[in-house]
XYZ file of C-alpha atoms in Angstrom:
522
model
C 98.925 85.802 -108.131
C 95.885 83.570 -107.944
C 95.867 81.133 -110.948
C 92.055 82.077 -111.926
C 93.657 85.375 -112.651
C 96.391 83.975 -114.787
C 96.550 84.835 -118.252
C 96.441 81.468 -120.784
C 99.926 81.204 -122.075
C 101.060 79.840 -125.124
C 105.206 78.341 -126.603
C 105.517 77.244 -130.139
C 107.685 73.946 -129.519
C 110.314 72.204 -131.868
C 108.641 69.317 -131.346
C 106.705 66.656 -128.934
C 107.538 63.032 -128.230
C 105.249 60.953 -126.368
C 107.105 58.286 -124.704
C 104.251 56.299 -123.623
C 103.910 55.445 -127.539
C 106.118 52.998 -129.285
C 104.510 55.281 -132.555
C 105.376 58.177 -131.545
C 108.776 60.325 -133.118
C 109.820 63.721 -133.139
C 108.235 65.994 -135.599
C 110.738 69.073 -136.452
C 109.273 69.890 -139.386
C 106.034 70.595 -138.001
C 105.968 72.669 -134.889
C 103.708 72.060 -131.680
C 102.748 74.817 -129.881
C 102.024 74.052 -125.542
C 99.704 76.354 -123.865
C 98.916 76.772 -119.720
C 95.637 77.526 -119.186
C 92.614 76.951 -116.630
C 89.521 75.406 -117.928
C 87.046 73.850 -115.065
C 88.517 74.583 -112.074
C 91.843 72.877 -113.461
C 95.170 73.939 -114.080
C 96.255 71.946 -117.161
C 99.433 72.141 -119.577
C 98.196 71.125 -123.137
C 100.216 69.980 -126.107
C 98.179 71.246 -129.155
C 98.608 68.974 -132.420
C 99.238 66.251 -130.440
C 96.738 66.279 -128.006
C 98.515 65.762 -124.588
C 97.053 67.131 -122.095
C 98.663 67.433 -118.186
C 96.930 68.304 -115.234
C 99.506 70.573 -113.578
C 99.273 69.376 -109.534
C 100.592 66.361 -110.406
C 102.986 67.035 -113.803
C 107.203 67.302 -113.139
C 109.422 68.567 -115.232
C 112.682 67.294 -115.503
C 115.609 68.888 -117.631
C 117.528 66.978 -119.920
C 119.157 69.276 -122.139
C 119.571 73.209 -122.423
C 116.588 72.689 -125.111
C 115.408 69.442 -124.287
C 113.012 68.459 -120.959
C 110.522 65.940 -120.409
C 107.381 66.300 -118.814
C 106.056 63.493 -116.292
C 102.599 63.423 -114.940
C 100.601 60.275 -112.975
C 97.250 62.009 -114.482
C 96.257 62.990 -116.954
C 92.812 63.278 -119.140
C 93.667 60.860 -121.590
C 95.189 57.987 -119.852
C 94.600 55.066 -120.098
C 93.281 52.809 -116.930
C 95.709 49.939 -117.518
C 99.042 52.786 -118.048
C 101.114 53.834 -115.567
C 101.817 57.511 -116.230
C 102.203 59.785 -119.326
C 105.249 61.464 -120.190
C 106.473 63.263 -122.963
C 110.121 64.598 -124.193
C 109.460 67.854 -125.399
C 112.419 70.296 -127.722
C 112.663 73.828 -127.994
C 113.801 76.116 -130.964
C 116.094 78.179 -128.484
C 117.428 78.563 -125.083
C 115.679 81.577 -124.542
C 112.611 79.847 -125.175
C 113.457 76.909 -122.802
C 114.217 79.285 -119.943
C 110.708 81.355 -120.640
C 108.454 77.717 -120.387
C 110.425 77.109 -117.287
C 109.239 79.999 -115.639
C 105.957 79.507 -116.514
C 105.530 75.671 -115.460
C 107.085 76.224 -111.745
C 104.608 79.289 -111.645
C 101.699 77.630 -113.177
C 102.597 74.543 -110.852
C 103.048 76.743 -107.518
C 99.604 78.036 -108.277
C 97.907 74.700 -109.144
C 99.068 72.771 -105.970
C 97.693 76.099 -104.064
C 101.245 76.102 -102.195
C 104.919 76.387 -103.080
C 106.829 73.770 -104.175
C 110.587 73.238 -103.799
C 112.391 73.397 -107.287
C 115.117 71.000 -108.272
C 117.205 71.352 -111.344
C 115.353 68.026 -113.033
C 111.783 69.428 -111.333
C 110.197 69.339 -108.482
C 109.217 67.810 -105.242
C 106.105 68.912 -102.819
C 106.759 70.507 -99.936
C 104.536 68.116 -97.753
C 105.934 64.851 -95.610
C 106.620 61.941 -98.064
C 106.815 58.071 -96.703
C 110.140 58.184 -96.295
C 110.461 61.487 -94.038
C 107.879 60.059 -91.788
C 109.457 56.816 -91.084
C 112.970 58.475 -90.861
C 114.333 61.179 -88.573
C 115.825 64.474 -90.155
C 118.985 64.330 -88.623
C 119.741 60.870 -89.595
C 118.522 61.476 -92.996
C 120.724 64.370 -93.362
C 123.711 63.125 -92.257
C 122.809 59.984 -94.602
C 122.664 62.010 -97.301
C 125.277 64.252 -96.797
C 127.039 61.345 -96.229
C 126.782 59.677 -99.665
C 127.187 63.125 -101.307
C 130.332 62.972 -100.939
C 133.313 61.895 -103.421
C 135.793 60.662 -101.230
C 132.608 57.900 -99.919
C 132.008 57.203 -103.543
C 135.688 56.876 -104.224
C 135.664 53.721 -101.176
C 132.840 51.565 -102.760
C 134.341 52.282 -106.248
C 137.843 51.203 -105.281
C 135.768 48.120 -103.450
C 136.782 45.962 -106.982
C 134.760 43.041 -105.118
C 131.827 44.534 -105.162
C 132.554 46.825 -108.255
C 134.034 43.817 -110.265
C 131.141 41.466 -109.492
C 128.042 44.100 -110.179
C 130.376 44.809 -113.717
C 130.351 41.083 -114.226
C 126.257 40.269 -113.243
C 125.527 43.181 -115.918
C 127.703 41.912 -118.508
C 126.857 38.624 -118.485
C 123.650 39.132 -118.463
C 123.210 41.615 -121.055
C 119.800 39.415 -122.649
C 118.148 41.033 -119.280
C 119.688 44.925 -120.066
C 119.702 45.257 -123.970
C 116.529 47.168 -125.248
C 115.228 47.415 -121.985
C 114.669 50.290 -119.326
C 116.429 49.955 -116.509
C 116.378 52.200 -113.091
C 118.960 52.506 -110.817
C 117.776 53.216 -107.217
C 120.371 55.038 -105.446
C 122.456 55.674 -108.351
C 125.513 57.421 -106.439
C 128.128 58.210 -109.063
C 125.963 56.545 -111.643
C 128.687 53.976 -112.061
C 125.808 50.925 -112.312
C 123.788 53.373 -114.852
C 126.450 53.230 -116.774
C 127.490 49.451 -116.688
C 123.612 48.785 -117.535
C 124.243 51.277 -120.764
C 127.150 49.933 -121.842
C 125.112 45.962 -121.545
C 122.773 47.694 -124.152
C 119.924 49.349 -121.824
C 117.107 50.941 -124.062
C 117.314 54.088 -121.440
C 118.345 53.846 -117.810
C 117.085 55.899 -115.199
C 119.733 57.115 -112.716
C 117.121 58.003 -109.401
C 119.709 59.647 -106.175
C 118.721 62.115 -103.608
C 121.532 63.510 -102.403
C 124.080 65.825 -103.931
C 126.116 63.501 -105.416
C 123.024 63.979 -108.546
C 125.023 66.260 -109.827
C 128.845 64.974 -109.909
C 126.931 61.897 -111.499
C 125.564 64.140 -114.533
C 128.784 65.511 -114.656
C 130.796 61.772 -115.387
C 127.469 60.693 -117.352
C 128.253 63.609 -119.310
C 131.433 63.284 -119.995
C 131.454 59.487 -121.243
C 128.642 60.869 -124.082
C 128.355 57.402 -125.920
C 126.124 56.482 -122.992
C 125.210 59.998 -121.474
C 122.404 59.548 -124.464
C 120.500 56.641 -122.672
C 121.003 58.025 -119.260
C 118.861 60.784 -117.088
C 119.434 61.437 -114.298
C 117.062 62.105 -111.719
C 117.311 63.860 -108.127
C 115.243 62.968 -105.470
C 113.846 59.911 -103.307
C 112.184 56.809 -104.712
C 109.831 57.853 -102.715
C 108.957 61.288 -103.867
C 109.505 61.209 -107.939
C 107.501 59.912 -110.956
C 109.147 58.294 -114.129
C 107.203 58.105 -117.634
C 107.455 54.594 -118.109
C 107.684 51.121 -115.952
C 111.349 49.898 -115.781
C 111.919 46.295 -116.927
C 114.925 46.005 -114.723
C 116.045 47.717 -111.232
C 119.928 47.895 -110.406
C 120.507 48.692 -107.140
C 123.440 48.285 -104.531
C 121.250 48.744 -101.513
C 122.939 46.412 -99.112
C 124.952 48.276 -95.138
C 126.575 46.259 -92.934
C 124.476 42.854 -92.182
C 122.476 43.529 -95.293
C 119.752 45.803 -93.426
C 122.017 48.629 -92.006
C 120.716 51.660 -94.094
C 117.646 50.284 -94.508
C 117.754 51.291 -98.346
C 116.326 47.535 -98.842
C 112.924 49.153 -98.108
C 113.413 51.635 -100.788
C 114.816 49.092 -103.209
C 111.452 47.402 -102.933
C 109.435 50.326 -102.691
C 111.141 50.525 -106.168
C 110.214 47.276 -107.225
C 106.503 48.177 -106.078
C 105.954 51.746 -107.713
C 107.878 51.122 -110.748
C 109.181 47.539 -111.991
C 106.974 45.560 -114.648
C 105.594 42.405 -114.055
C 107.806 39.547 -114.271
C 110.607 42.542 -114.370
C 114.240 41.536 -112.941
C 116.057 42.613 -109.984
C 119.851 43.210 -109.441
C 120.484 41.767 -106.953
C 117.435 39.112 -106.324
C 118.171 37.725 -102.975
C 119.970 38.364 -99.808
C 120.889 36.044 -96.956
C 122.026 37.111 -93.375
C 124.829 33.941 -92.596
C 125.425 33.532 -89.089
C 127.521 31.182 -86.667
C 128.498 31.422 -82.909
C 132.317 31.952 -82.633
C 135.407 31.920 -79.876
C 137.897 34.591 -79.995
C 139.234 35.170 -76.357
C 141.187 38.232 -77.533
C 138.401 39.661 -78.959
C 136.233 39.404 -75.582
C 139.295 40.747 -73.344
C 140.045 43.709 -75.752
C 136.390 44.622 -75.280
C 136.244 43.923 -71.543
C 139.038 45.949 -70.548
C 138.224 49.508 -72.743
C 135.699 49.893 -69.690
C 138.878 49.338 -66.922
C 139.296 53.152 -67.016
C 135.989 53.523 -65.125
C 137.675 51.201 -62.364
C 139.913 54.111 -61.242
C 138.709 55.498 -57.250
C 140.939 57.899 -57.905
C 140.982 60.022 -60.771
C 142.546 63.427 -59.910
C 140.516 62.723 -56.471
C 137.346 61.715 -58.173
C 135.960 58.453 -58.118
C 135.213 57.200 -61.486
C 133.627 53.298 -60.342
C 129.399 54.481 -59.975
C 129.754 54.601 -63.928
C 131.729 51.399 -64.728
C 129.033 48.884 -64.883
C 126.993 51.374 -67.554
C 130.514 51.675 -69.594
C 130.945 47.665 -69.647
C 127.141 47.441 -71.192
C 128.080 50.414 -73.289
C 130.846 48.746 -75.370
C 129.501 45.222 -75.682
C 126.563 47.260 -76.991
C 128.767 47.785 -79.950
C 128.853 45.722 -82.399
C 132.441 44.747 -83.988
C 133.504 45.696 -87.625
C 136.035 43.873 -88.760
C 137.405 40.540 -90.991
C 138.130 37.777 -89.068
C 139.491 34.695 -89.402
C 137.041 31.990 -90.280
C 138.551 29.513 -88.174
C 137.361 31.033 -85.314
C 133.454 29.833 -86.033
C 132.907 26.711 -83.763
C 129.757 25.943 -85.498
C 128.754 25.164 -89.332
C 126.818 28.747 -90.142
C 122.785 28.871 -90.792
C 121.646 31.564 -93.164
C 118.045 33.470 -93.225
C 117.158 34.523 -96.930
C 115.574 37.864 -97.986
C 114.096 37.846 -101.295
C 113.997 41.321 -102.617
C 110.935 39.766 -105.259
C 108.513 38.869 -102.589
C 109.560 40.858 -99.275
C 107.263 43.656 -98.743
C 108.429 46.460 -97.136
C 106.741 46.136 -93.783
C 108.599 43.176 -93.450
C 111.656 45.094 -92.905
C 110.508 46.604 -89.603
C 111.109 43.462 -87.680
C 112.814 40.455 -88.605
C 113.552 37.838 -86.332
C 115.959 34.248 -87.000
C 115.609 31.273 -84.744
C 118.794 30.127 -84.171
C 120.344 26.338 -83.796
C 123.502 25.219 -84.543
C 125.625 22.239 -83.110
C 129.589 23.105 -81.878
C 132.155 21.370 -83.830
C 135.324 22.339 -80.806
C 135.370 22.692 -77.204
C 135.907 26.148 -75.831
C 133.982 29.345 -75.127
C 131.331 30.830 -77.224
C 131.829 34.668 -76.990
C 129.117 35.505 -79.355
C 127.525 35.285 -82.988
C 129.414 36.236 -86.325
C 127.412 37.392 -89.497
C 127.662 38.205 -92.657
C 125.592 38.319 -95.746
C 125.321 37.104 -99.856
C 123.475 38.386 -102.429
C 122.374 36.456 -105.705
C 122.432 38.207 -109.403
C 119.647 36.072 -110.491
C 120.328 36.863 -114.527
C 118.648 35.144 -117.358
C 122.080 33.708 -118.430
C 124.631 33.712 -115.229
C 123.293 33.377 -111.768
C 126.670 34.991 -109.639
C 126.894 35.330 -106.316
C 128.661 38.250 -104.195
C 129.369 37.514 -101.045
C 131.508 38.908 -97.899
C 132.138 35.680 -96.096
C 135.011 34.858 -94.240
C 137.690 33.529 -95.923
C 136.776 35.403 -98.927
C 138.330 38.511 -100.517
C 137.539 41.245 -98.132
C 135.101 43.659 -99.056
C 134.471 47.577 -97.340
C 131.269 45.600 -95.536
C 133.949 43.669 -93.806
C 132.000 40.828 -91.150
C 130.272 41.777 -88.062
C 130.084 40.010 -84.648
C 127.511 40.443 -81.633
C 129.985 39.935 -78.751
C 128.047 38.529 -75.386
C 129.450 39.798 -72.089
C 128.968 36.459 -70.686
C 130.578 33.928 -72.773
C 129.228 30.317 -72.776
C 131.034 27.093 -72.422
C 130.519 24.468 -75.277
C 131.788 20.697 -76.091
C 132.026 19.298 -79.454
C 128.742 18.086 -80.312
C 127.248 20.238 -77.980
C 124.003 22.078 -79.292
C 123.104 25.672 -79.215
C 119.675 27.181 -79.271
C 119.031 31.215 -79.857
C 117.320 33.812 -81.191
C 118.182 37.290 -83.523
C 115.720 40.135 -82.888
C 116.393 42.824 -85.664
C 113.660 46.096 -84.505
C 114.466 49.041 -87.588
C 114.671 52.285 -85.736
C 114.303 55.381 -87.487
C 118.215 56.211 -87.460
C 117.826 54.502 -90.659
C 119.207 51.362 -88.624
C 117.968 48.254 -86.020
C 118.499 47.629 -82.492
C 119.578 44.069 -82.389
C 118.723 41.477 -79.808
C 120.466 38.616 -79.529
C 120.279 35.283 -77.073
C 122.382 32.417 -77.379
C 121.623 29.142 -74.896
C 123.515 25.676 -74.676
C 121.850 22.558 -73.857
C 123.036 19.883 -71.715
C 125.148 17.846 -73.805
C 126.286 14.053 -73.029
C 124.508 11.130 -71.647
C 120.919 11.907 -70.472
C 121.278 15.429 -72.363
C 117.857 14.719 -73.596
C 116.317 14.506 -70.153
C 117.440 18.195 -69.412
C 116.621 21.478 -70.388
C 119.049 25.097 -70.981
C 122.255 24.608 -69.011
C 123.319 28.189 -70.045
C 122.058 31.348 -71.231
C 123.612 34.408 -72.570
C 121.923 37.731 -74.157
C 122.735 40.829 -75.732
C 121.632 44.164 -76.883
C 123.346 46.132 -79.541
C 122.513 49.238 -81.671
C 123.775 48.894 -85.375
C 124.056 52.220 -85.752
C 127.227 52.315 -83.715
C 129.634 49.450 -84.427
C 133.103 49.476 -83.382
C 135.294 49.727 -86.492
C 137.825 47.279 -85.593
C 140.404 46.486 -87.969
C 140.742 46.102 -91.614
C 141.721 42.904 -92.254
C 142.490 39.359 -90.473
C 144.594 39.154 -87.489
C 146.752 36.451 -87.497
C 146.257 34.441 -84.099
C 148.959 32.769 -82.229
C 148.676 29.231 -81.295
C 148.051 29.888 -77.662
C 144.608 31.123 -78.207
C 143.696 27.644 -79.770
C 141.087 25.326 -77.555
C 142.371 22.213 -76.209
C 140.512 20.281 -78.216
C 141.560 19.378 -82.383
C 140.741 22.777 -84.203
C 139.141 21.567 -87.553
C 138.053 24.029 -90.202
C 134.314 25.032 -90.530
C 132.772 25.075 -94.040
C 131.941 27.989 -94.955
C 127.824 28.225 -96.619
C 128.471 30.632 -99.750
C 127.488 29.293 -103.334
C 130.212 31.883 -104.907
C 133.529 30.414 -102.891
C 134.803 28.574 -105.933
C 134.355 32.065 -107.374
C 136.979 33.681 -105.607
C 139.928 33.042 -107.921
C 137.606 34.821 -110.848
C 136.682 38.032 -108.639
C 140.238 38.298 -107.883
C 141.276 38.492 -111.518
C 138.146 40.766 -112.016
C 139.526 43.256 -109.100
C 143.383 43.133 -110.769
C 141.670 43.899 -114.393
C 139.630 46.778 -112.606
C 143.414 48.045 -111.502
């Protein structure tokens, strides 16, 4: 059916609540009735009484109740040019009702965009490409999603009380930045941050996640009704969906393995961009990539020889040797997953800082770190170690949350870039290098990586690169090494003194606190 041939239609309402008005309240006693009609060539939803009117190709609906929705639209013929959107929460008599004006807005919608539209339970989406499909493949994005839709994922970064413990502490102790404020939670997952941001006093909180796990987080929002109240919870992308009101804090937990993995830091900010007020706060604020060259020979061998199967001339009478040099690149294209221990760095670590604030999100698609750093031991450099920090910047407590070494071990672990060509260093010795980080649209980055020591001693300054090493690695296929620290034997130990590196974290002396955070949690 054509809408010009569409019959106006009209619903007697409970009542209207325009939540772009701080004036604005319920009004049960006097009923407002919404009609769907086409007047000039537009398809428009109008709330008589109260004069709202929506144009319909660019209105959501979003269900909050069996009688209770609210409408979201980024037009509409009364706005004004300094808002943001309109939105209104609108309450029905009966569920009958409720159902009735549902099937009326998706077909009213359907024939105002002039195509369909896919329908989620809290409204719907358009069909065509959004930003984030175009910059992402589908297979990586449904895997992603799939992914995080599960419980038993949800269950790991939940029973993470590091990372759980310290997001529960940055809310709390900040809870000037949450209480009678709007808060929304990009990439809400269970809706476990929602929640800590309700229970620090949040005005309302918006709960934005795109894969299935939407709905288990209704269904715990739901059953802890104290704060279910303040919470909706919306499906979709960041990308994709409208809210009725600018947020005066984003929550987030955005950070994959060397802060970028993922790269959900580009939605975060697309976040900040679309729907955070000026001067608005961000949880977390900053990021920094630490990095530092380290020397762990049984690292390098274990990697070395998973490729000595391809050394075999005769495999059941085949020989297997034309494909051992592409095996050999193929693992020391991984990058290793695991928690190491610190004492293996033979270099003070630099950091590179991301500010979530300021970064825009083109800045994502390439970052690159000069590298310098000058050895503290003697013995082989067999590649560069990383991992990352992230800074609660609250009005009251500035906390950190880190995953050095050294430091209670997190799911995010550490991550190395092992070279296939280790280089030799003396203490004192100084090393020069670059990281490369290209996003790819796997949702991860190719990472290049060169490390080079100078000539070190008398005359050093006279001469140039004595040694150069480089590697290529795809983040989107570490090796998952082990879980937590292997204790070394002595016998891997350089011949020279082995002195402990300082580690660069501002949350160290922390530790002893997150700890008793993590046994509370228990």
């Amino acid at each position: 059916m054509e809408a010009t041939s569409m019959k106006q239609q009209e619903f007697t309402l409970a009542s209207v609540t325009d939540l772009t008005s701080s004036s604005s309240s319920p009004s049960s006693s006097s009923p407002v009735s919404a009609t769907f009609s086409r007047v000039n060539e537009v398809t428009e939803l109008r709330f008589h009484e109260s004069e709202f009117g929506f144009d319909l190709s660019s209105t959501q609906l979003f269900k909050l109740g069996p009688l209770q929705f609210m409408c979201v639209s980024d037009r509409s013929d009364s706005i004004k040019e300094d808002s943001f959107s309109r939105g209104v929460v609108i309450k029905f008599r009966e569920e009958k009702e409720s159902k009735e004006f549902c099937d009326s807005f998706e077909e009213w919608t359907t024939n105002a965009a002039g195509k369909g539209s896919s329908s989620l339970a809290n409204g719907t989406v358009p069909d065509g490409k959004s930003k984030f499909d175009n910059k992402i493949e589908a297979a990586s994005a449904k895997m992603y999603f799939h992914y995080y839709g599960q419980l038993l994922h949800q269950q790991n970064m939940l029973q993470d009380y590091v990372r759980t413990g310290t997001y529960h502490a940055a809310v709390m102790e900040n809870r000037s930045d949450f209480a009678g404020r709007v808060v929304v939670d990009v990439g809400a997952g269970s809706g476990i941050l929602s929640m800590f941001a309700a229970l620090a006093g949040a005005k309302h909180v918006y709960a934005v996640e795109a894969s299935e796990m939407a709905d288990y987080a209704r269904k715990l929002i739901a059953g802890n009704p104290l704060l279910a109240e303040r919470i909706t919870v919306i499906k979709g992308k960041i990308e994709d969906i409208e809210l009725p009101e600018k947020a005066d804090v984003l929550i987030s937990e955005p950070m994959g393995t060397l802060l970028v993995n993922e790269r959900m830091l580009e939605t975060y900010v697309i976040a900040r961009d679309r729907f955070l007020s000026p001067n608005g706060k961000m949880f977390p604020t900053v990021g920094r990539i630490h990095m530092a060259p380290f020397s762990d020979e049984f690292l390098f061998v274990e990697m070395a020889n998973k490729a000595l199967f391809w050394q075999q001339q005769n495999y059941y009478g085949v020989d297997l040797t034309p494909l051992y040099a592409s095996a050999h690149q193929g693992y020391f294209s991984q990058p290793v997953v695991d928690a190491f221990d610190p004492r293996l760095l033979v270099a003070p670590p630099m950091f590179h800082v991301i500010d979530f604030t300021k970064m825009k999100e083109e800045q994502f698609y390439e970052i690159d770190v000069p590298l310098k750093f000058t050895a503290s031991v003697c013995g082989r450099v067999h590649g560069l170690a990383c991992w990352f920090d992230v800074l609660f910047d609250g009005s009251t407590v500035q906390r950190w949350f880190t995953t050095a070494p050294g430091a209670p071990t997190t799911h995010w672990y550490q991550i190395r870039c092992v070279l296939s060509q280790p280089i030799h260093v003396m203490a004192g010795q100084e090393l020069t290098g670059r990281l490369h980080l290209v996003a790819h649209s796997a949702q991860s980055y190719t990472i290049n990586l060169t490390l080079s020591a100078k000539m070190w001693g008398p005359g050093a300054n006279q001469g140039g690169i004595l040694q150069t090493s480089s590697c290529k690695l795809d983040l989107k296929e570490p090796y998952y090494r082990m879980s937590q620290p292997q204790v070394y034997p002595v016998a891997q130990e350089t011949s020279a003194q082995p002195q402990d590196i300082q580690i660069q974290s501002d949350d160290l002396e922390e530790i002893e606190l997150l700890q008793q955070n993590a046994n509370a949690q228990l």
